[in-house]
mmCIF file of C-alpha atoms in Angstrom:
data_model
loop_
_atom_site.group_PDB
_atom_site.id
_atom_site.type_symbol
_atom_site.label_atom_id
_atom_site.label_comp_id
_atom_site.label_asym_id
_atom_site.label_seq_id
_atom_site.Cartn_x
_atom_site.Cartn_y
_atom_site.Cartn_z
ATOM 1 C CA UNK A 831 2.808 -15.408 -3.607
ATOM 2 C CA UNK A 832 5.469 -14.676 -6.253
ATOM 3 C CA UNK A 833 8.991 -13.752 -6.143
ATOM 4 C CA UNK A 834 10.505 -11.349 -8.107
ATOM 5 C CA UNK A 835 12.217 -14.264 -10.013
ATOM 6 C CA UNK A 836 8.632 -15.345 -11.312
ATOM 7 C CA UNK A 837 8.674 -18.199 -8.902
ATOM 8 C CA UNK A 838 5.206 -18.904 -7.297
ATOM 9 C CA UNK A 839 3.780 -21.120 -4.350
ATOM 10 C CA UNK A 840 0.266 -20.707 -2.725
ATOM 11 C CA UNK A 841 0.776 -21.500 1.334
ATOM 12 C CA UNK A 842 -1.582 -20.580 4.096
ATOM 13 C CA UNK A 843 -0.823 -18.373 6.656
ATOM 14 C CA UNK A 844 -1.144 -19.710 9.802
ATOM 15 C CA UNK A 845 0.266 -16.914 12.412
ATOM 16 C CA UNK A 846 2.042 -14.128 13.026
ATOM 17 C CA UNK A 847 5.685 -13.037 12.414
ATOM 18 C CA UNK A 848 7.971 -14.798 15.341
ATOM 19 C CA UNK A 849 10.084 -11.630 15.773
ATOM 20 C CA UNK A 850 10.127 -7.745 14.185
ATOM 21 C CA UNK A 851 8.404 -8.145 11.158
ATOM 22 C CA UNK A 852 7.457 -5.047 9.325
ATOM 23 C CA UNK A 853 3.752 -4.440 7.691
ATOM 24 C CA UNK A 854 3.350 -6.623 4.809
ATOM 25 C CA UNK A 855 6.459 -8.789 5.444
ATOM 26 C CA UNK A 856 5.336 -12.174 5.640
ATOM 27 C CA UNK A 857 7.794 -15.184 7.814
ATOM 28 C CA UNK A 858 7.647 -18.809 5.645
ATOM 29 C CA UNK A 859 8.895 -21.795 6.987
ATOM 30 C CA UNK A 860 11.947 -22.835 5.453
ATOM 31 C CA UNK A 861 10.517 -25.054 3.057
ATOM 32 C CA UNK A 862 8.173 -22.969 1.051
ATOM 33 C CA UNK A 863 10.899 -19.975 1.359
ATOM 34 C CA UNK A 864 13.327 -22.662 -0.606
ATOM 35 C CA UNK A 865 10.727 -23.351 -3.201
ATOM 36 C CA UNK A 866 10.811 -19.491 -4.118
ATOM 37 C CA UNK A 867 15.100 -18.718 -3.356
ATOM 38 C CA UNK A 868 17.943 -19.797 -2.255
ATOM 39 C CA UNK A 869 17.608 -20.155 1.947
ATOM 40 C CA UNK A 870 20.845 -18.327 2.203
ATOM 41 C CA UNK A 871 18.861 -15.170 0.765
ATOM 42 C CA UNK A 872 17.379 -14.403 3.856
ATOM 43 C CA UNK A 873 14.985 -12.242 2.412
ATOM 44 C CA UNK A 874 13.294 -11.648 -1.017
ATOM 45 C CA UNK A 875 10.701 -9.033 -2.773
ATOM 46 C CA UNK A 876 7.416 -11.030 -2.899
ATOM 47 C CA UNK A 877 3.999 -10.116 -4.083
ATOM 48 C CA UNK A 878 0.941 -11.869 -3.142
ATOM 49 C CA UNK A 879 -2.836 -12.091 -3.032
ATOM 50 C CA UNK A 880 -5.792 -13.365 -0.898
ATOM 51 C CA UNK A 881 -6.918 -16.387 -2.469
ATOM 52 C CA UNK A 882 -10.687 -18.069 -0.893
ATOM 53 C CA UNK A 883 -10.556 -21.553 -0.243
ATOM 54 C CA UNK A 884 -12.740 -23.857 -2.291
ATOM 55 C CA UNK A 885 -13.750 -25.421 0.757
ATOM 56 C CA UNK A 886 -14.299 -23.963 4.149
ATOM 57 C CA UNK A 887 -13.057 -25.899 7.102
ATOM 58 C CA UNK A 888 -15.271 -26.682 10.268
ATOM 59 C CA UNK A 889 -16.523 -23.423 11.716
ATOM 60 C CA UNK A 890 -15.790 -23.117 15.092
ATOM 61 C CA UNK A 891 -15.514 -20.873 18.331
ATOM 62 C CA UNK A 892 -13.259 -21.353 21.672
ATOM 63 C CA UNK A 893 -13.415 -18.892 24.371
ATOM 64 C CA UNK A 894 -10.132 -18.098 25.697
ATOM 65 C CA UNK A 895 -8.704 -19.441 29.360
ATOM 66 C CA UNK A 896 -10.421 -17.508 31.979
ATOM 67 C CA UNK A 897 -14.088 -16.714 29.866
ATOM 68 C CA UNK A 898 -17.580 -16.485 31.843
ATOM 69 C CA UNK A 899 -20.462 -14.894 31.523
ATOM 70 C CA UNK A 900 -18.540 -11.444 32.963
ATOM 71 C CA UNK A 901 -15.581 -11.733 30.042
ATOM 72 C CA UNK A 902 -14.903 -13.397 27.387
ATOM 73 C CA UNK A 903 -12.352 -13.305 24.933
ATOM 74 C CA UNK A 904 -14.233 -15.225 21.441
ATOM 75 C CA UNK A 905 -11.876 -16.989 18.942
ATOM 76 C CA UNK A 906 -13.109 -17.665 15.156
ATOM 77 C CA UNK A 907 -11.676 -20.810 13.813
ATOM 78 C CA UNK A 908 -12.185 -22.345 10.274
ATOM 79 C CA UNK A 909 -13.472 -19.096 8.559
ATOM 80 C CA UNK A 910 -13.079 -19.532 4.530
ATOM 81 C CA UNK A 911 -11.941 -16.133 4.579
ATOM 82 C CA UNK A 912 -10.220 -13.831 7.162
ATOM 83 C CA UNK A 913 -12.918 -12.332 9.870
ATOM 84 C CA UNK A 914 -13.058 -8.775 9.880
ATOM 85 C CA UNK A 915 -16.030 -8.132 12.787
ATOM 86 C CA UNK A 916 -17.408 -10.284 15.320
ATOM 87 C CA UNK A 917 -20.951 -8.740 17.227
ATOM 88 C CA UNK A 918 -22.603 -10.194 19.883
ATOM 89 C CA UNK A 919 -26.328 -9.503 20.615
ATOM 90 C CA UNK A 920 -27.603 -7.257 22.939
ATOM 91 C CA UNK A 921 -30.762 -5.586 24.312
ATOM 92 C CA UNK A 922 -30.189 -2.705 21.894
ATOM 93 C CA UNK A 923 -28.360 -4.448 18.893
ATOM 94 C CA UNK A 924 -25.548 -5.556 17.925
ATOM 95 C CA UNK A 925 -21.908 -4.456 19.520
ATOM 96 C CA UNK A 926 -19.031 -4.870 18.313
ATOM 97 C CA UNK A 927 -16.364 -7.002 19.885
ATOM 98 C CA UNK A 928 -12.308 -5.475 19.618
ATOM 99 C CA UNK A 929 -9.783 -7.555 18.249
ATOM 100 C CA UNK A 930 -6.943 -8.546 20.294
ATOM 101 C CA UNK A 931 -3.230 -9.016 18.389
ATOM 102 C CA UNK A 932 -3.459 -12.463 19.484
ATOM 103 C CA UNK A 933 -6.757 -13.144 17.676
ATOM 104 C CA UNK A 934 -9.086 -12.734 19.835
ATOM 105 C CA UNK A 935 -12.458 -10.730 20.073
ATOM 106 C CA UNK A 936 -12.978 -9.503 23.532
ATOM 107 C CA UNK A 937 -16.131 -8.905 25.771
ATOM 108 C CA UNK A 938 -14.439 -6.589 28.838
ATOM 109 C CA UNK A 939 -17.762 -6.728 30.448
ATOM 110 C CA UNK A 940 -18.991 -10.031 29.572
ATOM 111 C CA UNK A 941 -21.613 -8.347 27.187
ATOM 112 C CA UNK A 942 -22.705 -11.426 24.396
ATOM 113 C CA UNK A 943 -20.275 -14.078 26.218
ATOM 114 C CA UNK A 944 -22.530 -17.112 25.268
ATOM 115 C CA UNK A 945 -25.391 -15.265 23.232
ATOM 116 C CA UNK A 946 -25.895 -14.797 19.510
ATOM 117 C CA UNK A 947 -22.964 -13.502 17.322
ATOM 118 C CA UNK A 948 -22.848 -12.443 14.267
ATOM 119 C CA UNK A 949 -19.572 -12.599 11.961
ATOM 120 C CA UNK A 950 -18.532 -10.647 9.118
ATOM 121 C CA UNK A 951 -15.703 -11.408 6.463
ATOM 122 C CA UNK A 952 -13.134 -9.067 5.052
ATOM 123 C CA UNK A 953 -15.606 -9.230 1.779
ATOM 124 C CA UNK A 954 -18.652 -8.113 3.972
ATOM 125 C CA UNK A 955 -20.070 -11.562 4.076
ATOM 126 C CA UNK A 956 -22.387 -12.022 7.091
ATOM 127 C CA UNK A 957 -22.904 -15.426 9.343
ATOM 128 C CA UNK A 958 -24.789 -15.675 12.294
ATOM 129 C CA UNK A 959 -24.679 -18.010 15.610
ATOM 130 C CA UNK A 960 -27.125 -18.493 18.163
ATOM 131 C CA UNK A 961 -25.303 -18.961 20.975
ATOM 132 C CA UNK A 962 -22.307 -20.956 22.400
ATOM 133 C CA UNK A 963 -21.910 -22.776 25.831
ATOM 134 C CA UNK A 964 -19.096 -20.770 27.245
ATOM 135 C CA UNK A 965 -16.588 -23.589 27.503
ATOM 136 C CA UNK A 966 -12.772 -22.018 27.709
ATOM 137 C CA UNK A 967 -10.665 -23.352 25.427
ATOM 138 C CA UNK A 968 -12.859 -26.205 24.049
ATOM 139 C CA UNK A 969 -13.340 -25.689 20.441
ATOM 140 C CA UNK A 970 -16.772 -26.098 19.583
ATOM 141 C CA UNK A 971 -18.430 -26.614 16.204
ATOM 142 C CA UNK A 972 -20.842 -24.714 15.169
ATOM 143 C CA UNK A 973 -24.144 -24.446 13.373
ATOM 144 C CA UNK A 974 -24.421 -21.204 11.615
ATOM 145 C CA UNK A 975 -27.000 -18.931 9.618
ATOM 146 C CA UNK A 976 -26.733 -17.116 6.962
ATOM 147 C CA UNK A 977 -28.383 -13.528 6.617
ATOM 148 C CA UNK A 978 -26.623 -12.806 3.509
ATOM 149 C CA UNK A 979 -24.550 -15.921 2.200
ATOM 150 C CA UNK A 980 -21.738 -17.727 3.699
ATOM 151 C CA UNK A 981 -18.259 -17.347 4.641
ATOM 152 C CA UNK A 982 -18.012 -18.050 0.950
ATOM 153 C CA UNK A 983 -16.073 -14.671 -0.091
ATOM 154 C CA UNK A 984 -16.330 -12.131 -2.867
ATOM 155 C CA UNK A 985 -14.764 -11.377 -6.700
ATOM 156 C CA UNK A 986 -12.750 -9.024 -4.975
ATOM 157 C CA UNK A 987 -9.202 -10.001 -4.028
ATOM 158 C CA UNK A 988 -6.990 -8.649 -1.426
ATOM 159 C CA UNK A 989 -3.077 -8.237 -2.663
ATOM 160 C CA UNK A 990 -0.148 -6.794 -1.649
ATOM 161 C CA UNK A 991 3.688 -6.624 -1.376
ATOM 162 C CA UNK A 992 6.335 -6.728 0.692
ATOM 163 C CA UNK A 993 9.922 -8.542 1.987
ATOM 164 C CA UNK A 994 9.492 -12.269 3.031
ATOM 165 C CA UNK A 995 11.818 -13.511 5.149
#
């Protein structure tokens, strides 16, 4: 991200806004704010851009307190890039899973909890899975395929603007 004094860090974000942030507003911790102004600023016009990792962490799932085989909520951790789908297998295809505020993919009926799923990136990247125990709030590594590439992320990047607080 950049200020508007030229300043410019690269941090990863990590969560959400704590309180009202608006869209596009982005929370630092006090350290990397001080790097780009003065903390008693409060808040500063930033711009910023998706940048891919050069390294992707451990892929892993955890299903969220309270999964079985009737719900699940699915949680995608150690994606190189943000996760824009997750599908889960069924009898006729694949179904898409919703995506909770708190970053979560949920199965209201239990449809997929367990089975194959297949994740897509913001860049339209594809990776499958085949299958995780249901095991609530274990993360578990996983072994994944690729129908297209990886994780891995595309030439095209994702920017924007907005206050920083």
């Amino acid at each position: 991200m950049r200020a508007a004094n030229g300043t410019s860090i690269t941090v990863r974000i990590t969560n959400e806004c704590p309180g009202a942030c608006v869209p596009g507003q982005i929370d630092l911790s006090a350290q990397a704010f001080a790097e780009l102004a003065d903390l008693t600023r409060g808040q500063i016009p930033i711009t910023w851009k998706l940048l891919s990792p050069s390294a992707a962490d451990t892929l892993s799932i955890r299903y969220k307190t309270g999964s079985t085989q009737y719900w699940c909520g699915v949680q995608v951790i150690g994606h190189r890039n943000p996760v824009a789908r997750l599908e889960v297998r069924t009898s006729s295809g694949w179904t898409r899973l919703p995506r909770t505020e708190f970053n979560y993919f949920i199965s209201d009926n239990g449809t997929g909890c367990g089975g194959a799923l297949r994740l897509t990136d913001i860049y339209g990247e594809q990776l499958m899975v085949n299958g995780t125990a249901i095991r609530p709030e274990v993360v578990q590594p996983i072994r994944a395929s690729s129908p297209s590439t990886d994780l891995a992320g595309g030439p095209v990047p994702v920017a924007g603007s907005g206050p920083i607080r």
